[in-house]
Amino acid sequence: MQSEKIFRVIKPGVLTTFQDLGRNGYQKFGVPVSGAMDTFALQIANILVGNQRSAACLEVTLVGPHLEVTAPDPITVALTGAGLEPKLNENPIQMWKTFRMEKGDRLSFGKHQSGVRAYIATAGGFDAPVFFGSKSTDVKSGFGRSLVGDDYIYGYPTEAKHGIGITNPPIYQKSVEVAVIEGPHTDFFTKQGRYNFFNSPHTVNANSNRMGYRLKSEPVTHEDNMEIWSDAVPFGGVQIPSNGSPIILMADRQTTGGYPRIGTVISSDLPKIAQLVPQGEIRFTPITVEEAQQRAIQMEKFLFKLERFKLN
């Protein structure tokens, strides 16, 4: 099936890229995983328009793009994630719900309201370059690029229902509590450092990005002369450099790291981090592996039921 032009980019926004669930299986070869920062919002956007959950969407960061439909036939679109005041032909439209767009219609965004990243999905999916089995953009690794003005976005438009949505979508807060599985280097930190990590608020620095969220807080101090070999790092791993300021590793993280890790944010809480604005506040709480697994299972059950309901 040949793709066709479905959007013309009038304005690209601050950082608008194609993202899916990442290039899994290649980290051992030094290839970053990348993918959506908020995989929950991305999967719901795809489910609403009838795509596979792993399909690529447009990830929009803080300031949205201005797009004009160029497809000859109507297309079905869904928007999830951050509240960025979306508009269809200058009229407000509802998030977390499918809507119809026709040739010449324009999708734009206004003021930031909540969250950081929004996701645009179209029924049939987007056509974008594939690197190591993924359409995810990782500019630093040379995999794709962000949108620029006068780009054309290609896709495979298909028929889909309009007006489908979800009730009770996530509400993105400026202060969040996230669960952390401790380790693997817990013993590398002082008793006071561990206390500060779990009992003090942490503020997101403005220089945080898709690679990592840098936090400002009471120092999480190391024991003397504690060094580690570089090892593989997970999405949500919390590294502590010698200055005691935590770094939460995110989607575009490097494949290995040499700073001790005090813990890992559980997968079901990563969307809270991905949608936390600069100067937002985080508090960490310890959790067992078994509890984390149950929360992951609950999220997967929700997505599975939503997928089955929307596709049948």
mmCIF file of C-alpha atoms in Angstrom:
data_model
loop_
_atom_site.group_PDB
_atom_site.id
_atom_site.type_symbol
_atom_site.label_atom_id
_atom_site.label_comp_id
_atom_site.label_asym_id
_atom_site.label_seq_id
_atom_site.Cartn_x
_atom_site.Cartn_y
_atom_site.Cartn_z
ATOM 1 C CA MET A 1 0.000 0.000 0.000
ATOM 2 C CA GLN A 2 1.434 3.352 -1.050
ATOM 3 C CA SER A 3 1.327 6.220 1.405
ATOM 4 C CA GLU A 4 -0.019 9.664 0.589
ATOM 5 C CA LYS A 5 0.452 13.183 1.871
ATOM 6 C CA ILE A 6 -1.971 13.737 4.728
ATOM 7 C CA PHE A 7 -0.622 16.917 6.373
ATOM 8 C CA ARG A 8 1.373 19.971 5.384
ATOM 9 C CA VAL A 9 3.395 21.454 8.231
ATOM 10 C CA ILE A 10 2.690 25.173 8.498
ATOM 11 C CA LYS A 11 4.508 25.515 11.833
ATOM 12 C CA PRO A 12 6.453 22.640 13.414
ATOM 13 C CA GLY A 13 6.136 23.517 17.101
ATOM 14 C CA VAL A 14 9.077 23.441 19.511
ATOM 15 C CA LEU A 15 9.858 19.720 19.150
ATOM 16 C CA THR A 16 7.495 17.515 17.139
ATOM 17 C CA THR A 17 8.791 14.051 16.263
ATOM 18 C CA PHE A 18 7.601 10.606 15.246
ATOM 19 C CA GLN A 19 7.686 8.184 18.183
ATOM 20 C CA ASP A 20 6.469 4.641 18.726
ATOM 21 C CA LEU A 21 7.355 2.155 21.496
ATOM 22 C CA GLY A 22 11.071 2.291 20.634
ATOM 23 C CA ARG A 23 13.773 0.120 19.124
ATOM 24 C CA ASN A 24 13.755 -2.677 21.644
ATOM 25 C CA GLY A 25 16.421 -5.380 21.529
ATOM 26 C CA TYR A 26 19.303 -3.241 20.285
ATOM 27 C CA GLN A 27 20.539 -1.614 23.493
ATOM 28 C CA LYS A 28 23.187 -4.346 23.836
ATOM 29 C CA PHE A 29 24.647 -3.098 20.539
ATOM 30 C CA GLY A 30 24.843 0.499 21.761
ATOM 31 C CA VAL A 31 21.600 1.631 20.069
ATOM 32 C CA PRO A 32 19.357 3.775 22.326
ATOM 33 C CA VAL A 33 15.767 2.586 22.739
ATOM 34 C CA SER A 34 14.082 6.018 22.310
ATOM 35 C CA GLY A 35 10.314 5.886 21.697
ATOM 36 C CA ALA A 36 7.470 7.799 23.310
ATOM 37 C CA MET A 37 8.111 9.481 26.636
ATOM 38 C CA ASP A 38 4.503 8.765 27.692
ATOM 39 C CA THR A 39 3.801 5.299 26.318
ATOM 40 C CA PHE A 40 0.384 5.214 28.017
ATOM 41 C CA ALA A 41 -0.923 8.284 26.145
ATOM 42 C CA LEU A 42 0.602 7.051 22.866
ATOM 43 C CA GLN A 43 -1.083 3.652 23.141
ATOM 44 C CA ILE A 44 -4.475 5.154 23.923
ATOM 45 C CA ALA A 45 -4.211 7.512 20.930
ATOM 46 C CA ASN A 46 -3.552 4.516 18.683
ATOM 47 C CA ILE A 47 -6.346 2.451 20.203
ATOM 48 C CA LEU A 48 -8.875 5.251 19.665
ATOM 49 C CA VAL A 49 -8.178 5.428 15.917
ATOM 50 C CA GLY A 50 -7.968 1.656 15.488
ATOM 51 C CA ASN A 51 -4.203 1.339 15.002
ATOM 52 C CA GLN A 52 -1.930 -1.197 16.616
ATOM 53 C CA ARG A 53 -0.833 0.092 19.996
ATOM 54 C CA SER A 54 2.801 0.187 18.876
ATOM 55 C CA ALA A 55 2.171 2.402 15.834
ATOM 56 C CA ALA A 56 4.076 5.665 15.485
ATOM 57 C CA CYS A 57 2.398 8.902 16.541
ATOM 58 C CA LEU A 58 3.520 12.497 16.456
ATOM 59 C CA GLU A 59 4.887 13.473 19.859
ATOM 60 C CA VAL A 60 4.335 17.176 20.532
ATOM 61 C CA THR A 61 6.366 19.005 23.190
ATOM 62 C CA LEU A 62 4.891 22.025 25.030
ATOM 63 C CA VAL A 63 4.220 24.129 21.900
ATOM 64 C CA GLY A 64 2.205 22.325 19.258
ATOM 65 C CA PRO A 65 2.509 22.361 15.462
ATOM 66 C CA HIS A 66 0.120 23.906 12.938
ATOM 67 C CA LEU A 67 -0.938 21.280 10.383
ATOM 68 C CA GLU A 68 -3.141 21.452 7.280
ATOM 69 C CA VAL A 69 -4.845 18.363 5.849
ATOM 70 C CA THR A 70 -3.755 17.560 2.300
ATOM 71 C CA ALA A 71 -5.333 14.088 1.999
ATOM 72 C CA PRO A 72 -8.089 13.972 -0.643
ATOM 73 C CA ASP A 73 -10.389 11.942 1.609
ATOM 74 C CA PRO A 74 -11.398 12.629 5.241
ATOM 75 C CA ILE A 75 -9.082 11.355 7.975
ATOM 76 C CA THR A 76 -9.718 10.348 11.580
ATOM 77 C CA VAL A 77 -7.490 11.853 14.277
ATOM 78 C CA ALA A 78 -7.097 11.457 18.037
ATOM 79 C CA LEU A 79 -5.196 13.661 20.484
ATOM 80 C CA THR A 80 -4.028 12.476 23.906
ATOM 81 C CA GLY A 81 -1.523 13.573 26.510
ATOM 82 C CA ALA A 82 -0.751 17.148 27.492
ATOM 83 C CA GLY A 83 -3.413 19.835 27.356
ATOM 84 C CA LEU A 84 -2.092 22.290 24.765
ATOM 85 C CA GLU A 85 -5.418 23.898 23.789
ATOM 86 C CA PRO A 86 -5.924 22.099 20.444
ATOM 87 C CA LYS A 87 -8.123 23.704 17.801
ATOM 88 C CA LEU A 88 -9.717 22.545 14.571
ATOM 89 C CA ASN A 89 -10.112 25.519 12.204
ATOM 90 C CA GLU A 90 -9.667 27.777 15.257
ATOM 91 C CA ASN A 91 -12.469 26.023 17.159
ATOM 92 C CA PRO A 92 -11.595 24.167 20.387
ATOM 93 C CA ILE A 93 -11.653 20.371 20.147
ATOM 94 C CA GLN A 94 -11.778 17.704 22.818
ATOM 95 C CA MET A 95 -8.746 15.674 23.825
ATOM 96 C CA TRP A 96 -8.837 11.877 24.278
ATOM 97 C CA LYS A 97 -11.509 11.562 21.578
ATOM 98 C CA THR A 98 -11.515 10.918 17.812
ATOM 99 C CA PHE A 99 -12.578 13.582 15.341
ATOM 100 C CA ARG A 100 -12.831 13.967 11.564
ATOM 101 C CA MET A 101 -10.688 16.243 9.420
ATOM 102 C CA GLU A 102 -11.144 17.012 5.724
ATOM 103 C CA LYS A 103 -8.874 18.432 3.045
ATOM 104 C CA GLY A 104 -7.975 22.033 3.900
ATOM 105 C CA ASP A 105 -8.832 21.708 7.599
ATOM 106 C CA ARG A 106 -6.215 23.000 10.008
ATOM 107 C CA LEU A 107 -5.125 21.619 13.364
ATOM 108 C CA SER A 108 -3.392 24.074 15.666
ATOM 109 C CA PHE A 109 -2.560 24.487 19.343
ATOM 110 C CA GLY A 110 -2.853 27.386 21.759
ATOM 111 C CA LYS A 111 -1.710 27.971 25.314
ATOM 112 C CA HIS A 112 -0.104 25.366 27.503
ATOM 113 C CA GLN A 113 -2.577 24.100 30.107
ATOM 114 C CA SER A 114 -1.130 20.947 31.644
ATOM 115 C CA GLY A 115 1.457 18.265 31.018
ATOM 116 C CA VAL A 116 4.364 18.431 28.580
ATOM 117 C CA ARG A 117 3.779 15.996 25.711
ATOM 118 C CA ALA A 118 0.741 15.429 23.499
ATOM 119 C CA TYR A 119 0.269 12.660 20.940
ATOM 120 C CA ILE A 120 -1.369 12.872 17.514
ATOM 121 C CA ALA A 121 -2.578 9.621 15.934
ATOM 122 C CA THR A 122 -4.344 9.134 12.587
ATOM 123 C CA ALA A 123 -6.323 6.073 11.527
ATOM 124 C CA GLY A 124 -4.068 3.929 9.331
ATOM 125 C CA GLY A 125 -0.874 5.330 10.807
ATOM 126 C CA PHE A 126 2.014 7.489 9.605
ATOM 127 C CA ASP A 127 4.689 6.691 7.054
ATOM 128 C CA ALA A 128 8.120 7.572 8.446
ATOM 129 C CA PRO A 129 11.682 6.228 8.047
ATOM 130 C CA VAL A 130 12.366 2.986 9.913
ATOM 131 C CA PHE A 131 15.665 2.474 11.756
ATOM 132 C CA PHE A 132 16.284 -0.852 13.502
ATOM 133 C CA GLY A 133 12.616 -1.738 13.329
ATOM 134 C CA SER A 134 11.293 1.532 14.770
ATOM 135 C CA LYS A 135 10.032 4.861 13.422
ATOM 136 C CA SER A 136 11.096 6.662 16.603
ATOM 137 C CA THR A 137 13.115 9.825 16.092
ATOM 138 C CA ASP A 138 16.452 10.109 17.884
ATOM 139 C CA VAL A 139 18.205 13.124 16.442
ATOM 140 C CA LYS A 140 21.470 12.596 18.356
ATOM 141 C CA SER A 141 21.779 9.062 16.987
ATOM 142 C CA GLY A 142 20.916 10.154 13.450
ATOM 143 C CA PHE A 143 17.533 8.434 13.377
ATOM 144 C CA GLY A 144 15.157 10.903 11.716
ATOM 145 C CA ARG A 145 14.634 14.553 12.596
ATOM 146 C CA SER A 146 12.028 16.804 14.132
ATOM 147 C CA LEU A 147 9.419 18.443 11.897
ATOM 148 C CA VAL A 148 10.232 21.701 10.101
ATOM 149 C CA GLY A 149 8.039 24.188 8.284
ATOM 150 C CA ASP A 150 6.702 23.147 4.853
ATOM 151 C CA ASP A 151 7.305 19.472 5.607
ATOM 152 C CA TYR A 152 4.740 17.006 4.356
ATOM 153 C CA ILE A 153 3.584 14.183 6.607
ATOM 154 C CA TYR A 154 2.707 10.936 4.885
ATOM 155 C CA GLY A 155 0.333 8.238 6.033
ATOM 156 C CA TYR A 156 -2.098 5.466 5.156
ATOM 157 C CA PRO A 157 -5.551 6.929 5.880
ATOM 158 C CA THR A 158 -8.297 4.397 6.585
ATOM 159 C CA GLU A 159 -11.916 4.555 7.643
ATOM 160 C CA ALA A 160 -12.496 4.822 11.397
ATOM 161 C CA LYS A 161 -15.274 5.835 13.762
ATOM 162 C CA HIS A 162 -15.534 9.424 14.955
ATOM 163 C CA GLY A 163 -16.499 10.587 18.422
ATOM 164 C CA ILE A 164 -14.886 7.657 20.253
ATOM 165 C CA GLY A 165 -13.199 8.659 23.478
ATOM 166 C CA ILE A 166 -12.355 7.645 27.008
ATOM 167 C CA THR A 167 -13.780 8.905 30.268
ATOM 168 C CA ASN A 168 -11.614 10.020 33.184
ATOM 169 C CA PRO A 169 -8.366 10.662 31.268
ATOM 170 C CA PRO A 170 -5.189 11.338 33.299
ATOM 171 C CA ILE A 171 -4.893 14.675 35.066
ATOM 172 C CA TYR A 172 -1.324 15.978 34.941
ATOM 173 C CA GLN A 173 -0.173 17.567 38.171
ATOM 174 C CA LYS A 174 2.732 19.912 38.916
ATOM 175 C CA SER A 175 3.609 17.834 41.967
ATOM 176 C CA VAL A 176 3.697 14.034 41.751
ATOM 177 C CA GLU A 177 4.526 11.041 43.894
ATOM 178 C CA VAL A 178 6.191 8.159 42.067
ATOM 179 C CA ALA A 179 7.126 4.672 43.201
ATOM 180 C CA VAL A 180 10.702 3.421 43.006
ATOM 181 C CA ILE A 181 12.203 -0.063 43.220
ATOM 182 C CA GLU A 182 15.415 0.329 45.217
ATOM 183 C CA GLY A 183 18.785 -0.798 43.891
ATOM 184 C CA PRO A 184 21.002 -2.005 42.404
ATOM 185 C CA HIS A 185 23.523 0.245 44.172
ATOM 186 C CA THR A 186 21.648 1.155 47.364
ATOM 187 C CA ASP A 187 24.661 0.395 49.567
ATOM 188 C CA PHE A 188 26.711 3.010 47.717
ATOM 189 C CA PHE A 189 24.802 5.824 49.447
ATOM 190 C CA THR A 190 25.004 7.189 52.954
ATOM 191 C CA LYS A 191 22.137 6.778 55.382
ATOM 192 C CA GLN A 192 21.494 10.537 55.127
ATOM 193 C CA GLY A 193 21.617 10.367 51.331
ATOM 194 C CA ARG A 194 18.983 7.625 51.225
ATOM 195 C CA TYR A 195 16.876 9.585 53.716
ATOM 196 C CA ASN A 196 17.087 12.721 51.553
ATOM 197 C CA PHE A 197 16.111 10.777 48.427
ATOM 198 C CA PHE A 198 12.900 9.378 49.905
ATOM 199 C CA ASN A 199 11.941 12.192 52.291
ATOM 200 C CA SER A 200 12.770 15.415 50.441
ATOM 201 C CA PRO A 201 11.014 17.034 47.464
ATOM 202 C CA HIS A 202 12.928 17.097 44.169
ATOM 203 C CA THR A 203 12.469 19.888 41.617
ATOM 204 C CA VAL A 204 12.761 19.319 37.850
ATOM 205 C CA ASN A 205 15.463 21.532 36.318
ATOM 206 C CA ALA A 206 14.704 23.431 33.131
ATOM 207 C CA ASN A 207 17.548 21.642 31.294
ATOM 208 C CA SER A 208 15.718 18.298 31.523
ATOM 209 C CA ASN A 209 14.940 16.603 28.212
ATOM 210 C CA ARG A 210 14.178 13.310 26.501
ATOM 211 C CA MET A 211 17.512 11.868 27.663
ATOM 212 C CA GLY A 212 17.049 12.589 31.340
ATOM 213 C CA TYR A 213 15.314 14.666 33.988
ATOM 214 C CA ARG A 214 17.812 16.504 36.165
ATOM 215 C CA LEU A 215 16.572 17.157 39.691
ATOM 216 C CA LYS A 216 17.464 19.703 42.328
ATOM 217 C CA SER A 217 17.094 18.689 45.966
ATOM 218 C CA GLU A 218 18.889 17.909 49.183
ATOM 219 C CA PRO A 219 22.048 16.005 48.122
ATOM 220 C CA VAL A 220 21.859 12.244 47.879
ATOM 221 C CA THR A 221 25.367 11.628 49.153
ATOM 222 C CA HIS A 222 27.660 8.711 48.285
ATOM 223 C CA GLU A 223 29.791 6.682 50.646
ATOM 224 C CA ASP A 224 33.512 7.455 50.225
ATOM 225 C CA ASN A 225 35.429 5.865 47.344
ATOM 226 C CA MET A 226 32.452 4.142 45.832
ATOM 227 C CA GLU A 227 32.883 3.494 42.107
ATOM 228 C CA ILE A 228 31.074 1.188 39.685
ATOM 229 C CA TRP A 229 31.695 -0.227 36.243
ATOM 230 C CA SER A 230 29.412 1.118 33.534
ATOM 231 C CA ASP A 231 26.385 -1.121 33.079
ATOM 232 C CA ALA A 232 23.110 -1.153 31.136
ATOM 233 C CA VAL A 233 20.595 1.458 32.231
ATOM 234 C CA PRO A 234 16.781 1.163 32.167
ATOM 235 C CA PHE A 235 14.017 3.666 31.401
ATOM 236 C CA GLY A 236 13.340 5.298 34.770
ATOM 237 C CA GLY A 237 16.681 4.426 36.326
ATOM 238 C CA VAL A 238 17.740 7.087 38.846
ATOM 239 C CA GLN A 239 21.459 7.849 38.643
ATOM 240 C CA ILE A 240 23.237 9.872 41.314
ATOM 241 C CA PRO A 241 26.426 11.659 40.152
ATOM 242 C CA SER A 242 29.045 12.740 42.682
ATOM 243 C CA ASN A 243 27.266 16.090 43.205
ATOM 244 C CA GLY A 244 24.332 14.223 44.770
ATOM 245 C CA SER A 245 21.713 15.541 42.311
ATOM 246 C CA PRO A 246 19.500 12.750 40.884
ATOM 247 C CA ILE A 247 19.027 12.178 37.152
ATOM 248 C CA ILE A 248 16.028 10.132 35.981
ATOM 249 C CA LEU A 249 16.945 8.359 32.741
ATOM 250 C CA MET A 250 14.272 8.770 30.080
ATOM 251 C CA ALA A 251 13.463 7.511 26.568
ATOM 252 C CA ASP A 252 16.576 8.791 24.747
ATOM 253 C CA ARG A 253 18.956 7.738 27.528
ATOM 254 C CA GLN A 254 22.401 6.381 26.714
ATOM 255 C CA THR A 255 22.695 2.589 26.642
ATOM 256 C CA THR A 256 25.094 2.327 29.602
ATOM 257 C CA GLY A 257 25.987 4.510 32.553
ATOM 258 C CA GLY A 258 28.711 4.737 35.175
ATOM 259 C CA TYR A 259 26.914 6.536 38.003
ATOM 260 C CA PRO A 260 25.437 4.515 40.898
ATOM 261 C CA ARG A 261 21.668 3.984 40.658
ATOM 262 C CA ILE A 262 19.658 4.291 43.846
ATOM 263 C CA GLY A 263 16.523 2.896 42.223
ATOM 264 C CA THR A 264 14.235 2.727 39.197
ATOM 265 C CA VAL A 265 10.890 4.467 38.728
ATOM 266 C CA ILE A 266 8.245 1.808 38.048
ATOM 267 C CA SER A 267 6.939 1.635 34.485
ATOM 268 C CA SER A 268 3.349 2.567 35.370
ATOM 269 C CA ASP A 269 4.545 5.827 36.979
ATOM 270 C CA LEU A 270 6.836 6.918 34.134
ATOM 271 C CA PRO A 271 4.008 8.854 32.385
ATOM 272 C CA LYS A 272 3.805 11.089 35.474
ATOM 273 C CA ILE A 273 7.466 11.983 34.999
ATOM 274 C CA ALA A 274 7.146 12.422 31.225
ATOM 275 C CA GLN A 275 4.306 14.915 31.739
ATOM 276 C CA LEU A 276 5.892 16.870 34.599
ATOM 277 C CA VAL A 277 6.654 20.483 33.703
ATOM 278 C CA PRO A 278 9.963 22.245 34.453
ATOM 279 C CA GLN A 279 10.061 23.280 38.120
ATOM 280 C CA GLY A 280 7.552 20.544 38.871
ATOM 281 C CA GLU A 281 8.031 18.604 42.085
ATOM 282 C CA ILE A 282 8.650 14.880 42.615
ATOM 283 C CA ARG A 283 8.536 12.785 45.770
ATOM 284 C CA PHE A 284 9.809 9.220 45.675
ATOM 285 C CA THR A 285 8.384 6.308 47.645
ATOM 286 C CA PRO A 286 9.852 2.778 47.843
ATOM 287 C CA ILE A 287 7.891 -0.176 46.471
ATOM 288 C CA THR A 288 8.466 -3.908 46.126
ATOM 289 C CA VAL A 289 8.964 -5.658 42.791
ATOM 290 C CA GLU A 290 5.740 -7.600 43.390
ATOM 291 C CA GLU A 291 3.728 -4.406 43.934
ATOM 292 C CA ALA A 292 5.275 -2.846 40.826
ATOM 293 C CA GLN A 293 4.347 -5.891 38.777
ATOM 294 C CA GLN A 294 0.738 -5.716 39.957
ATOM 295 C CA ARG A 295 0.495 -2.058 38.933
ATOM 296 C CA ALA A 296 1.975 -2.857 35.517
ATOM 297 C CA ILE A 297 -0.539 -5.682 35.099
ATOM 298 C CA GLN A 298 -3.419 -3.359 36.013
ATOM 299 C CA MET A 299 -2.318 -0.830 33.379
ATOM 300 C CA GLU A 300 -1.970 -3.545 30.751
ATOM 301 C CA LYS A 301 -5.438 -4.908 31.590
ATOM 302 C CA PHE A 302 -6.916 -1.427 31.128
ATOM 303 C CA LEU A 303 -5.256 -0.984 27.735
ATOM 304 C CA PHE A 304 -6.199 -4.511 26.637
ATOM 305 C CA LYS A 305 -9.873 -4.024 27.549
ATOM 306 C CA LEU A 306 -9.938 -0.615 25.849
ATOM 307 C CA GLU A 307 -8.375 -2.096 22.725
ATOM 308 C CA ARG A 308 -10.889 -4.935 22.574
ATOM 309 C CA PHE A 309 -13.828 -2.615 23.177
ATOM 310 C CA LYS A 310 -12.805 -0.060 20.563
ATOM 311 C CA LEU A 311 -11.906 -2.579 17.862
ATOM 312 C CA ASN A 312 -15.068 -4.707 18.175
#
